[in-house]
Coordinates of C-alpha atoms and ligand atoms in Angstrom, one line a residue:
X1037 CA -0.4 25.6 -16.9
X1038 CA 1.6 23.0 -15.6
X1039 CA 1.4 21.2 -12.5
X1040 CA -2.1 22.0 -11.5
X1041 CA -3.4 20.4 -8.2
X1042 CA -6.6 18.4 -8.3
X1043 CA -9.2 19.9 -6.5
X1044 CA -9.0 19.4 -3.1
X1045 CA -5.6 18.3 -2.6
X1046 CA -4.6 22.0 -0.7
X1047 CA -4.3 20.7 2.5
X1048 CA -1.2 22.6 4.6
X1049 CA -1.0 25.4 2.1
X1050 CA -4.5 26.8 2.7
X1051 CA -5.8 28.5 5.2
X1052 CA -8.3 26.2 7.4
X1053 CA -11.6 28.7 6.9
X1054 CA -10.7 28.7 2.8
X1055 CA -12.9 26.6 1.0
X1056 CA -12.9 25.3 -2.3
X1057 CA -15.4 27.3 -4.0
X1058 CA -18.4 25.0 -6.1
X1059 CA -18.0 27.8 -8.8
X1060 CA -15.3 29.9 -8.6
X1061 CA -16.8 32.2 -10.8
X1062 CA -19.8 33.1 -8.2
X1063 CA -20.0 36.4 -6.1
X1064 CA -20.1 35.5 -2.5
X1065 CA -22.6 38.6 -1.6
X1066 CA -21.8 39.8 1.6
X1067 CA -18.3 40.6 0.6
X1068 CA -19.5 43.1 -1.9
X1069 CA -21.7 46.2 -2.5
X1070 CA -25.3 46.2 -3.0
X1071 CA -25.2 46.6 -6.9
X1072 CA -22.7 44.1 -7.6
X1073 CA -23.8 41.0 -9.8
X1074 CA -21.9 39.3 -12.3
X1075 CA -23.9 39.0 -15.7
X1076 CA -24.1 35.6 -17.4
X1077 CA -20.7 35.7 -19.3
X1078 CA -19.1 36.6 -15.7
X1079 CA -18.8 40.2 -16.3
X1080 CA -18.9 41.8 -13.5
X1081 CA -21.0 44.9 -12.9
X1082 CA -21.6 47.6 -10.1
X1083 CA -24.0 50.4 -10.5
X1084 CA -25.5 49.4 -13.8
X1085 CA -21.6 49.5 -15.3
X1086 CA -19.8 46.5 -16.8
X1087 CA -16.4 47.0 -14.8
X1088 CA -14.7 45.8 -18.1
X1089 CA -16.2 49.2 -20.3
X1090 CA -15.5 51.6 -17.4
X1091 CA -11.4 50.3 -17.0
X1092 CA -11.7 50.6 -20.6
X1093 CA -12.0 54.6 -20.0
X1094 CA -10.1 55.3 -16.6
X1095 CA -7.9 52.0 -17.0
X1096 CA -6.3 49.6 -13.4
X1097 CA -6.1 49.7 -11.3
X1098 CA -9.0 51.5 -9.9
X1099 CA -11.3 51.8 -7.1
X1100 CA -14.8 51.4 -8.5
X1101 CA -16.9 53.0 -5.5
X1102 CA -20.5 52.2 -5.1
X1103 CA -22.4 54.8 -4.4
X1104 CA -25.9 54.1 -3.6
X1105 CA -24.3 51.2 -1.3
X1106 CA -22.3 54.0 0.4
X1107 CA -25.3 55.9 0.7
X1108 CA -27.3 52.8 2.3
X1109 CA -24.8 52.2 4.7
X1110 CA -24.7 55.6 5.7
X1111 CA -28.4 55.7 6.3
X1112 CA -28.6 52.2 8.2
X1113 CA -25.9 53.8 10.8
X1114 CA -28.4 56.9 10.8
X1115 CA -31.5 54.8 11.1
X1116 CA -30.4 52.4 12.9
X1117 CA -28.7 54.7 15.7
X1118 CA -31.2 56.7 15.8
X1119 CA -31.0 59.4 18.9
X1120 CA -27.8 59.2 18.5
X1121 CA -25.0 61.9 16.4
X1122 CA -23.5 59.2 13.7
X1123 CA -19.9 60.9 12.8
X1124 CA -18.7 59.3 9.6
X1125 CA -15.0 59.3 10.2
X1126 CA -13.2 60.5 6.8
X1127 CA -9.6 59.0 7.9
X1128 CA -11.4 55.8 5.9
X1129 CA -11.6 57.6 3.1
X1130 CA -12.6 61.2 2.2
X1131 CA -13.4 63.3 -1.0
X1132 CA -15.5 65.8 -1.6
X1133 CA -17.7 64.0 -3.1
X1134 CA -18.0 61.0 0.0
X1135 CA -18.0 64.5 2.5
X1136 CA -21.1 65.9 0.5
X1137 CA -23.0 62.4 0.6
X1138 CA -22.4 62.2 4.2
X1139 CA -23.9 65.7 4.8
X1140 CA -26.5 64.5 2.2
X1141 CA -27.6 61.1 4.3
X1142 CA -27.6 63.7 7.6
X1143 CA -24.5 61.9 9.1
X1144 CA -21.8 64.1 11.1
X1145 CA -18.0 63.8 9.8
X1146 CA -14.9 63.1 11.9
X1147 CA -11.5 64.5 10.6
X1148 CA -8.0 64.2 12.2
X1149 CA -6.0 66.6 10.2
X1150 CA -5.8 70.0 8.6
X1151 CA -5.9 68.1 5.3
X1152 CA -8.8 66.4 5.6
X1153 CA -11.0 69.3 7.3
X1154 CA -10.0 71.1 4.2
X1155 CA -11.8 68.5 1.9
X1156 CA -14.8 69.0 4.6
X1157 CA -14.6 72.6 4.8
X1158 CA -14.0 72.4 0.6
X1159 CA -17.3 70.1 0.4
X1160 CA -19.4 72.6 2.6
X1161 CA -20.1 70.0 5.4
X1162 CA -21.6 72.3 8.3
X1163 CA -18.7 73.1 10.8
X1164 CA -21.0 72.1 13.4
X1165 CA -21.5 68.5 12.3
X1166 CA -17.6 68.1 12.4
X1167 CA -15.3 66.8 14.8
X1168 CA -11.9 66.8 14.9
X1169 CA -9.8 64.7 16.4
X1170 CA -5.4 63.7 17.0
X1171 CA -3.1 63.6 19.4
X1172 CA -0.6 66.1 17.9
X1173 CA -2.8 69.1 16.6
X1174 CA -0.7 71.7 15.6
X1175 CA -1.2 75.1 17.6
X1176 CA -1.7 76.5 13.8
X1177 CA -4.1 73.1 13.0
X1178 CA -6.1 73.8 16.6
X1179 CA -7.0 77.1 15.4
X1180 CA -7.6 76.7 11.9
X1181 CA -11.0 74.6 13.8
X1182 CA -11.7 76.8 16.1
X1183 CA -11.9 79.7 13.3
X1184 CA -14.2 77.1 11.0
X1185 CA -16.7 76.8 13.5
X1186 CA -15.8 73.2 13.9
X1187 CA -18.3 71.4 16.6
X1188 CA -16.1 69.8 18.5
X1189 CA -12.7 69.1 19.4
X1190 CA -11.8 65.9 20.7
X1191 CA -8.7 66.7 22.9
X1192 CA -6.1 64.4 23.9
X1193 CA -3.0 65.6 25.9
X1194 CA -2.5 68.4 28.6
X1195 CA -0.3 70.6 26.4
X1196 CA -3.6 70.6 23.8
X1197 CA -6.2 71.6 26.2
X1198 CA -3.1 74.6 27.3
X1199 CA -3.0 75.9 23.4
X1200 CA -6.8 75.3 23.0
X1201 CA -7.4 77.3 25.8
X1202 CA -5.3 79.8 25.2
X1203 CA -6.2 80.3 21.1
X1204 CA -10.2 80.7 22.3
X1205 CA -8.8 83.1 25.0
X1206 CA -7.1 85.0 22.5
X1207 CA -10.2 84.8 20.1
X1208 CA -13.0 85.5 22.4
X1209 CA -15.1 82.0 21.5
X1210 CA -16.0 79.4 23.4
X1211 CA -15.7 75.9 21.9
X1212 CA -17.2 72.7 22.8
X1213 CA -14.2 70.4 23.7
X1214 CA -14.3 66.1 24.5
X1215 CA -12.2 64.9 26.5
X1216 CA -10.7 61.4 25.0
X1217 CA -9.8 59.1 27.5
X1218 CA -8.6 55.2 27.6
X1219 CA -11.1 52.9 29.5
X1220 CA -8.4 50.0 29.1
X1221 CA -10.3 47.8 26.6
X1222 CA -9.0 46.8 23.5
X1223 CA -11.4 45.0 21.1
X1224 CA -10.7 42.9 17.8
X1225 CA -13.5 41.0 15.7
X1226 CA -15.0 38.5 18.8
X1227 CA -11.9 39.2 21.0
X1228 CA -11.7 41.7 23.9
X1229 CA -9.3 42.5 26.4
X1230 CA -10.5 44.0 29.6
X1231 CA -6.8 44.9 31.0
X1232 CA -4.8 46.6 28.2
X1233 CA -2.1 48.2 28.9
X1234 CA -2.4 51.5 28.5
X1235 CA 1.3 52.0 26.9
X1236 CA 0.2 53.8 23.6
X1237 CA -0.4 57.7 22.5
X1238 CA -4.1 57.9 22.8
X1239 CA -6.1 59.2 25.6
X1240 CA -6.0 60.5 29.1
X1241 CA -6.0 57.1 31.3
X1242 CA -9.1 56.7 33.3
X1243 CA -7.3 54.2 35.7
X1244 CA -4.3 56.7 36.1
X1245 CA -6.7 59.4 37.4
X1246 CA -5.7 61.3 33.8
X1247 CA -9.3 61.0 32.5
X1248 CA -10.7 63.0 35.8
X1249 CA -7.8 65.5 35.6
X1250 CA -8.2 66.6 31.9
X1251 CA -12.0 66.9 32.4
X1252 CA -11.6 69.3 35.3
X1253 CA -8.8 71.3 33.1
X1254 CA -11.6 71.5 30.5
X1255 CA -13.6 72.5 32.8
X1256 CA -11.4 75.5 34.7
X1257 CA -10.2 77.1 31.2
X1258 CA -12.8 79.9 30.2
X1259 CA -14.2 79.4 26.6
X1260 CA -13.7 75.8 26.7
X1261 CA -17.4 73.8 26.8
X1262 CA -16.5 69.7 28.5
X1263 CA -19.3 68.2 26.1
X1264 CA -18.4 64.9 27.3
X1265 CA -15.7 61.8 27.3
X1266 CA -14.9 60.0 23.8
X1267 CA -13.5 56.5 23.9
X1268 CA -12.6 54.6 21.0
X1269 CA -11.5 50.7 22.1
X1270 CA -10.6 49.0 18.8
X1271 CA -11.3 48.2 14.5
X1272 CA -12.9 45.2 12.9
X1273 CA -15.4 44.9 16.0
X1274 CA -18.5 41.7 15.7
X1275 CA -19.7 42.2 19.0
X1276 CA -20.5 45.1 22.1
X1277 CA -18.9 42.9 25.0
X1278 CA -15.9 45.1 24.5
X1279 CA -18.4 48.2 24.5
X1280 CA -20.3 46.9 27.5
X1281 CA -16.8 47.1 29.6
X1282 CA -15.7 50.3 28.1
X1283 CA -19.2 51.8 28.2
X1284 CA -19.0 50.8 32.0
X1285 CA -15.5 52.7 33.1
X1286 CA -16.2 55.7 30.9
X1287 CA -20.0 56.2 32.3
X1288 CA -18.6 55.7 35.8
X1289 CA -16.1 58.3 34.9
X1290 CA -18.8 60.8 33.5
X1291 CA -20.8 60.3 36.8
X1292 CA -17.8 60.9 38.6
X1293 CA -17.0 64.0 36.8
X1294 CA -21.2 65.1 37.2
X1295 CA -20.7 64.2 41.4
X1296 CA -17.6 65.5 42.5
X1297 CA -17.3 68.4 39.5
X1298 CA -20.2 69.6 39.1
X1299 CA -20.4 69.1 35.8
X1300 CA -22.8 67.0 34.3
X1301 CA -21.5 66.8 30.8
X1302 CA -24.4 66.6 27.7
X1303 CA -22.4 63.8 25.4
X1304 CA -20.6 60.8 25.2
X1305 CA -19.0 59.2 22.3
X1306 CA -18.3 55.6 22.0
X1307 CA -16.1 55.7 19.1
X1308 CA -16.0 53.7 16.1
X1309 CA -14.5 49.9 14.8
X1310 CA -18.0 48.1 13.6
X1311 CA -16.7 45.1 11.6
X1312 CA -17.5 44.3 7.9
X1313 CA -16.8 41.3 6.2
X1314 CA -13.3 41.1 4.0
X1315 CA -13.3 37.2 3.9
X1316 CA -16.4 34.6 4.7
X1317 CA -14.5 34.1 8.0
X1318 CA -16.2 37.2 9.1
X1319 CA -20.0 38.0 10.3
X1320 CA -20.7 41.3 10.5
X1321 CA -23.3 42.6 12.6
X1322 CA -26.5 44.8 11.5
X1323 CA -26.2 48.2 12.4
X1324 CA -29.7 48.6 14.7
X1325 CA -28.8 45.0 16.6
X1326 CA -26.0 46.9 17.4
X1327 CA -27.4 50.0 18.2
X1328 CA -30.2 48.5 20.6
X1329 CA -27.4 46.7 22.3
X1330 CA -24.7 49.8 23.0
X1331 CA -28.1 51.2 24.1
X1332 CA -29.3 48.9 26.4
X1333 CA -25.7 49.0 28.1
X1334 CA -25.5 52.5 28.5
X1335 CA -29.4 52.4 30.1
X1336 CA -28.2 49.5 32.2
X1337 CA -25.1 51.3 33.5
X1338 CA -27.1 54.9 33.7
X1339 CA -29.6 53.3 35.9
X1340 CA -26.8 51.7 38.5
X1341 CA -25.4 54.7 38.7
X1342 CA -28.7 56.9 38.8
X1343 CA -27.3 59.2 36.3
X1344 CA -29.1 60.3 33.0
X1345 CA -28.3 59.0 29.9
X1346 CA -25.9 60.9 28.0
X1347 CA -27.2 62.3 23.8
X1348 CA -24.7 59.1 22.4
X1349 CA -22.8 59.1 19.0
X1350 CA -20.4 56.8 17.4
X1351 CA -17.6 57.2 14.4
X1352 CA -18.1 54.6 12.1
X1353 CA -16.0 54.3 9.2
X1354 CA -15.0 50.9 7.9
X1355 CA -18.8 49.8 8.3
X1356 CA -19.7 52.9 6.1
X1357 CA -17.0 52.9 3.1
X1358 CA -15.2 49.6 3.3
X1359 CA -17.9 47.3 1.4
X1360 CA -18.4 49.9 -0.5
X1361 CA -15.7 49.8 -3.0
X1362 CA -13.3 47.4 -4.6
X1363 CA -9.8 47.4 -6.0
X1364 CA -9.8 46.5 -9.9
X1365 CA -6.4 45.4 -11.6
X1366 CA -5.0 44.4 -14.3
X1367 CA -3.0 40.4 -14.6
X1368 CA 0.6 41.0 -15.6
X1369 CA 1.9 37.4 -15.2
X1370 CA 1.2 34.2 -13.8
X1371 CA 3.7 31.6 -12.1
X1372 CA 3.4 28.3 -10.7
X1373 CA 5.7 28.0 -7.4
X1374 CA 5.9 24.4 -5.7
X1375 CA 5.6 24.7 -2.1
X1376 CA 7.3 22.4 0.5
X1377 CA 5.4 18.8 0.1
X1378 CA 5.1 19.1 -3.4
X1379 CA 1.8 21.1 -3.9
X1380 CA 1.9 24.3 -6.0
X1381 CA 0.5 27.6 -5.6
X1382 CA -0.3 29.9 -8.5
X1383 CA 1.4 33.4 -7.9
X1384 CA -0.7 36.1 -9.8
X1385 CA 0.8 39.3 -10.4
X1386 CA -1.2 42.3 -10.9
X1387 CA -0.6 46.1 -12.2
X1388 CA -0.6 47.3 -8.4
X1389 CA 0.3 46.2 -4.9
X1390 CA 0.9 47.6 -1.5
X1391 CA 0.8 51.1 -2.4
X1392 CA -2.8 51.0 -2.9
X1393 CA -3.8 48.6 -0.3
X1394 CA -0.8 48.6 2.5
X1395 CA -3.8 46.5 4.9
X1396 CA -2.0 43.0 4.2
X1397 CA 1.2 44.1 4.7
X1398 CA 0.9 46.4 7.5
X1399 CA -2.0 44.3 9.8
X1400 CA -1.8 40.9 7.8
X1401 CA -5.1 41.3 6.7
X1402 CA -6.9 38.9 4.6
X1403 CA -9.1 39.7 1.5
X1404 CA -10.5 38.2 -1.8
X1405 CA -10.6 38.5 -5.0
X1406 CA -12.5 37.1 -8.1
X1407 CA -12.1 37.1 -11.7
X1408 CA -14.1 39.7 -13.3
X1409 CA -13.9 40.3 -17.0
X1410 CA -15.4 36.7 -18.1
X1411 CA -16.4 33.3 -16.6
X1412 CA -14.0 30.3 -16.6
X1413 CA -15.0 26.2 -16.4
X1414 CA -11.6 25.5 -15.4
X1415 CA -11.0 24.0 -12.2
X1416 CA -10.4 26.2 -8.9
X1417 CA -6.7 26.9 -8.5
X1418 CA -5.4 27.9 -4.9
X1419 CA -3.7 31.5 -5.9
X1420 CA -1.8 34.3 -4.0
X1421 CA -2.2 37.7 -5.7
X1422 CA 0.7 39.7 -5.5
X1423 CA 1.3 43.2 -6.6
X1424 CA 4.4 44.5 -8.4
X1425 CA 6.4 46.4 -5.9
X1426 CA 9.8 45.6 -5.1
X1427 CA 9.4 43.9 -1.9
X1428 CA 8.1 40.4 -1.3
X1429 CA 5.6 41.5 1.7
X1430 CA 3.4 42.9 -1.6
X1431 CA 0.8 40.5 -1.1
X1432 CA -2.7 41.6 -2.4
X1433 CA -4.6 38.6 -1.3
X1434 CA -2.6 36.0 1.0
X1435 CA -4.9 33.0 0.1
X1436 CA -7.5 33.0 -2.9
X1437 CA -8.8 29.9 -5.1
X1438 CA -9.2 31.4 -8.7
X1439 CA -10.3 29.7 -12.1
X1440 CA -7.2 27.7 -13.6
X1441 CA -6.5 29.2 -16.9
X1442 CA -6.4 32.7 -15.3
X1443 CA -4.2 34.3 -17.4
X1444 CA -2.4 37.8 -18.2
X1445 CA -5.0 40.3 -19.3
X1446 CA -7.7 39.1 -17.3
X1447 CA -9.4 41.5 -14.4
X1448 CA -9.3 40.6 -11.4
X1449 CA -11.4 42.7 -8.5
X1450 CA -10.5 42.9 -4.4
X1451 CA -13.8 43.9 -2.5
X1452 CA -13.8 45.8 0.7
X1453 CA -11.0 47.9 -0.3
X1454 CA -12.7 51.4 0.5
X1455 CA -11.8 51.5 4.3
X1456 CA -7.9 52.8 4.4
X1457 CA -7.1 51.7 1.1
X1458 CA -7.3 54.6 -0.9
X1459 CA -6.9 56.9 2.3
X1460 CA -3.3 55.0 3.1
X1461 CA -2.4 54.6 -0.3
X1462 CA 1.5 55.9 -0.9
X1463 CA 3.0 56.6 -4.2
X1464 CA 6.0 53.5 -3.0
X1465 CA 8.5 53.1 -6.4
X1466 CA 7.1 56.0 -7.6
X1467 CA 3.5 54.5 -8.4
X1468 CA 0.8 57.1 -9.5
X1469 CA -1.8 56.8 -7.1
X1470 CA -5.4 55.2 -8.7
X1471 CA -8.3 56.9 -9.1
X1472 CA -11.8 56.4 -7.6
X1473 CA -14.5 56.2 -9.8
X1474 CA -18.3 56.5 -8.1
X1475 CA -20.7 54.3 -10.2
X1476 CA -24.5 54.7 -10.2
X1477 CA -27.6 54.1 -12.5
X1478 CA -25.2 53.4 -15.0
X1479 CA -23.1 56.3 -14.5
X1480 CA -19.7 56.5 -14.2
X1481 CA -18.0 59.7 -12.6
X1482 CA -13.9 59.5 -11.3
X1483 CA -14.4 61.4 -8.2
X1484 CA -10.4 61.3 -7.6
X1485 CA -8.2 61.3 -10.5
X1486 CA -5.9 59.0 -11.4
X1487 CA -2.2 60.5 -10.0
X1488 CA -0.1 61.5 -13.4
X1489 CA 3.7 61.7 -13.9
X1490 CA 3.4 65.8 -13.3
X1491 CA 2.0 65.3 -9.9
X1492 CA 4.7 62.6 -9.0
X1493 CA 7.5 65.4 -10.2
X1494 CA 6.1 68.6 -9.5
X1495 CA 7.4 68.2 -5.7
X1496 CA 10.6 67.3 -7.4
X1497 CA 12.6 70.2 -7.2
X1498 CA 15.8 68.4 -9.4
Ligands
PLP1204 C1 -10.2 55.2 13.3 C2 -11.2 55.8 14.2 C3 -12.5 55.6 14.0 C4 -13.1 54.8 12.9 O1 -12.7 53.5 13.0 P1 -13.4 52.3 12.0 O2 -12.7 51.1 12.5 O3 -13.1 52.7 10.6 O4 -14.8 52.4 12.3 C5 -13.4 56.3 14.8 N1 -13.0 57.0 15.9 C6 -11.7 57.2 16.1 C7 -11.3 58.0 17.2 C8 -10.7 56.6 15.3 O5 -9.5 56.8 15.6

């Protein structure tokens, strides 16, 4: 291992909110699930299983997926929110398995395509509980749902609410509709903006006049049921001010709708994008501070406008699934690079890349990682963890400080990788998709198999 840097001597080629770890080998908990501890020879384990024994079986990388810390997430949105309908939305990730827990814990599910209300349907989540939401439902997709049963539809463009309209016409239903609508905001982990532009594919515009428009169209076709308006203002969300504005236009738009309508819809949905922690630069929030916030807002802005409250629900899904699992891989190969300035950084290669978490690459985002199969006394090295895809933007982990003598062979684990990891995961140079494997009470169970060279090639027609 040549040229290793003496501990703190990083300065330029780290991050500012990195910090030298006092032993690299320690779990910083709120990055992880509830079972994870590392045992006293730094193996680590989740659910009662040593993640060394279990890639033993279903090999890296993998997704280990922690069930009962699923399931406790599940129920603090529940518990925490109570009153409200908590839709779990499966675009984070969804399997039959996660759909039936979901159902289990008495949360409502979100889907947004014909795929994934298969998986629901497939799980035997009550159509009821489901919405369904897109801005490009096929006419074939639109009444697929409306033939399941499904709750509600969340609609999203003029020529949608036309076909809806039509297909319950043609089926003699009626089908409770939301109408989504753009209140402007766009929120990001403390970061808010009040005047977004409105230039993107989701939602009717309330400033436009849209938002009132589509509501009344709801409203004049027969079989469709205006339930209420659904705005969803950002991801990665620490705090309600960008819920407070947004709660604010969207109530006054309801009211609006209730006055000069005659149509005082029963719902409202405030979307999802509750923040968890991938690095210790972020503080999530619990779920019931939040909850007695969003409420407060909505009683404040009820109130002003002497309107009843609307029955509430929210779509969480990062705050459900993303703590929830980790990434486990395999080191290939480790290589010193000296930066500008003379300091080096330790590039570690591992057995997969951007085609199981495309996060880094596609939003720049930031995770960790830790050494999992044994504990180290060698001094913290400042590490990039690269995957092995042919393109240089395959980072794994931008900036990590990892024992010194990590070496090939070792395991290595990302946490926080259950939130679109998995769910955007792309089979890039050909890689075989990994498996999730739910751990629990010392059980082990792949609830998504590992991809295998006759999936790759069976769409192959040659
Ligand atoms: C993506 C999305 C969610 C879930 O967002 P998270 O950041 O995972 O909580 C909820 N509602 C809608 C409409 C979405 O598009």
């Amino acid at each position: 291992m040549a040229g290793r840097v003496p501990p703190g001597d990083f300065a330029g080629t780290s991050p500012v909110w990195l910090r030298q770890p006092e032993d690299v080998n320690a779990l910083i908990p709120v990055l992880w699930s509830k079972t994870a501890r590392k045992d006293d020879s730094g193996v680590l384990q989740i659910g009662g299983i040593a993640i060394p024994d279990l890639v033993a079986d279903v090999n890296t990388p993998a997704y280990v997926l922690d069930e009962e810390d699923f399931r406790s997430r599940a129920r603090a949105f529940r518990d925490g929110f109570a009153g409200y309908d908590v839709y779990y939305a499966g675009k984070a990730f969804l399997s039959v398995a996660v759909a039936k827990w979901v159902a289990e814990e008495g949360l409502c599910l979100d889907v947004c395509s014909n795929g994934e209300l298969s998986v629901a349907l497939r799980a035997g989540v009550d159509p009821k509980r489901i919405g369904y939401h897109g801005n490009n439902k096929t006419p074939m997709e639109l009444r697929r749902a409306v033939v399941a049963g499904v709750g509600r539809i969340i609609v999203d463009s003029y020529a949608e609410i036309e076909r809806l309209a039509a297909i319950v016409a043609e089926l003699g239903v009626v089908q409770g509709v939301m109408v989504r609508v753009t209140a402007g905001v766009e929120a990001h982990t403390h970061e808010f903006i009040a005047t977004a532009h409105e230039d993107q594919k989701f939602g009717f515009s309330i400033s436009s006049g849209d938002g009132f428009a589509a509501a009344q169209a709801v409203i004049e076709a027969p079989g469709l049921d205006l339930r209420g308006l659904h705005s969803h203002i950002g991801s990665q969300i620490f705090d309600t001010s960008g819920w407070e504005v947004a709660a604010r236009r969207v109530l006054g738009l309801h009211a609006e709708i209730g006055r000069e309508l005659g149509h005082v819809m029963p719902e409202m949905d405030l979307g999802g994008g509750f923040g968890i922690a991938y690095t210790t630069q972020d503080d999530p929030a619990d779920p019931a501070d939040l909850a007695r916030q969003i409420t407060d807002i909505v009683a404040r802005e009820c109130a002003a406008l002497q309107f009843p409250v609307p029955h509430l629900s929210i779509e969480p899904g990062r705050a459900i699934v993303g703590s929830s699992m980790c990434t486990v891989y395999t080191v290939g190969t480790v290589k010193q690079v000296t930066l500008d300035g003379g300091a080096t950084r330790t590039y570690v290669s591992v057995d997969g890349g951007m085609s199981d978490n495309i996060r880094p690459a596609l939003y720049d985002a930031d995770y960790s990682c830790t050494l999992v199969s044994r504990a180290s006394s060698a001094e913290p090295t400042l590490a990039r963890v690269v995957g092995k895809h042919c393109e240089s933007g395959d980072i794994v982990v931008k900036h990590e400080f990892l024992p010194g003598d990590i070496a090939p062979g070792d395991l290595v684990a990302v946490p926080g990788t259950g939130a679109y990891g998995r769910s955007m995961a792309s089979n890039y140079n050909h890689a075989l998709r990994p498996p999730v494997v739910a751990v629990r009470d010392g059980e082990a169970r792949v609830i998504v198999r590992r991809e295998t060279e006759d999936d790759l090639l069976a769409t192959d027609l040659g």
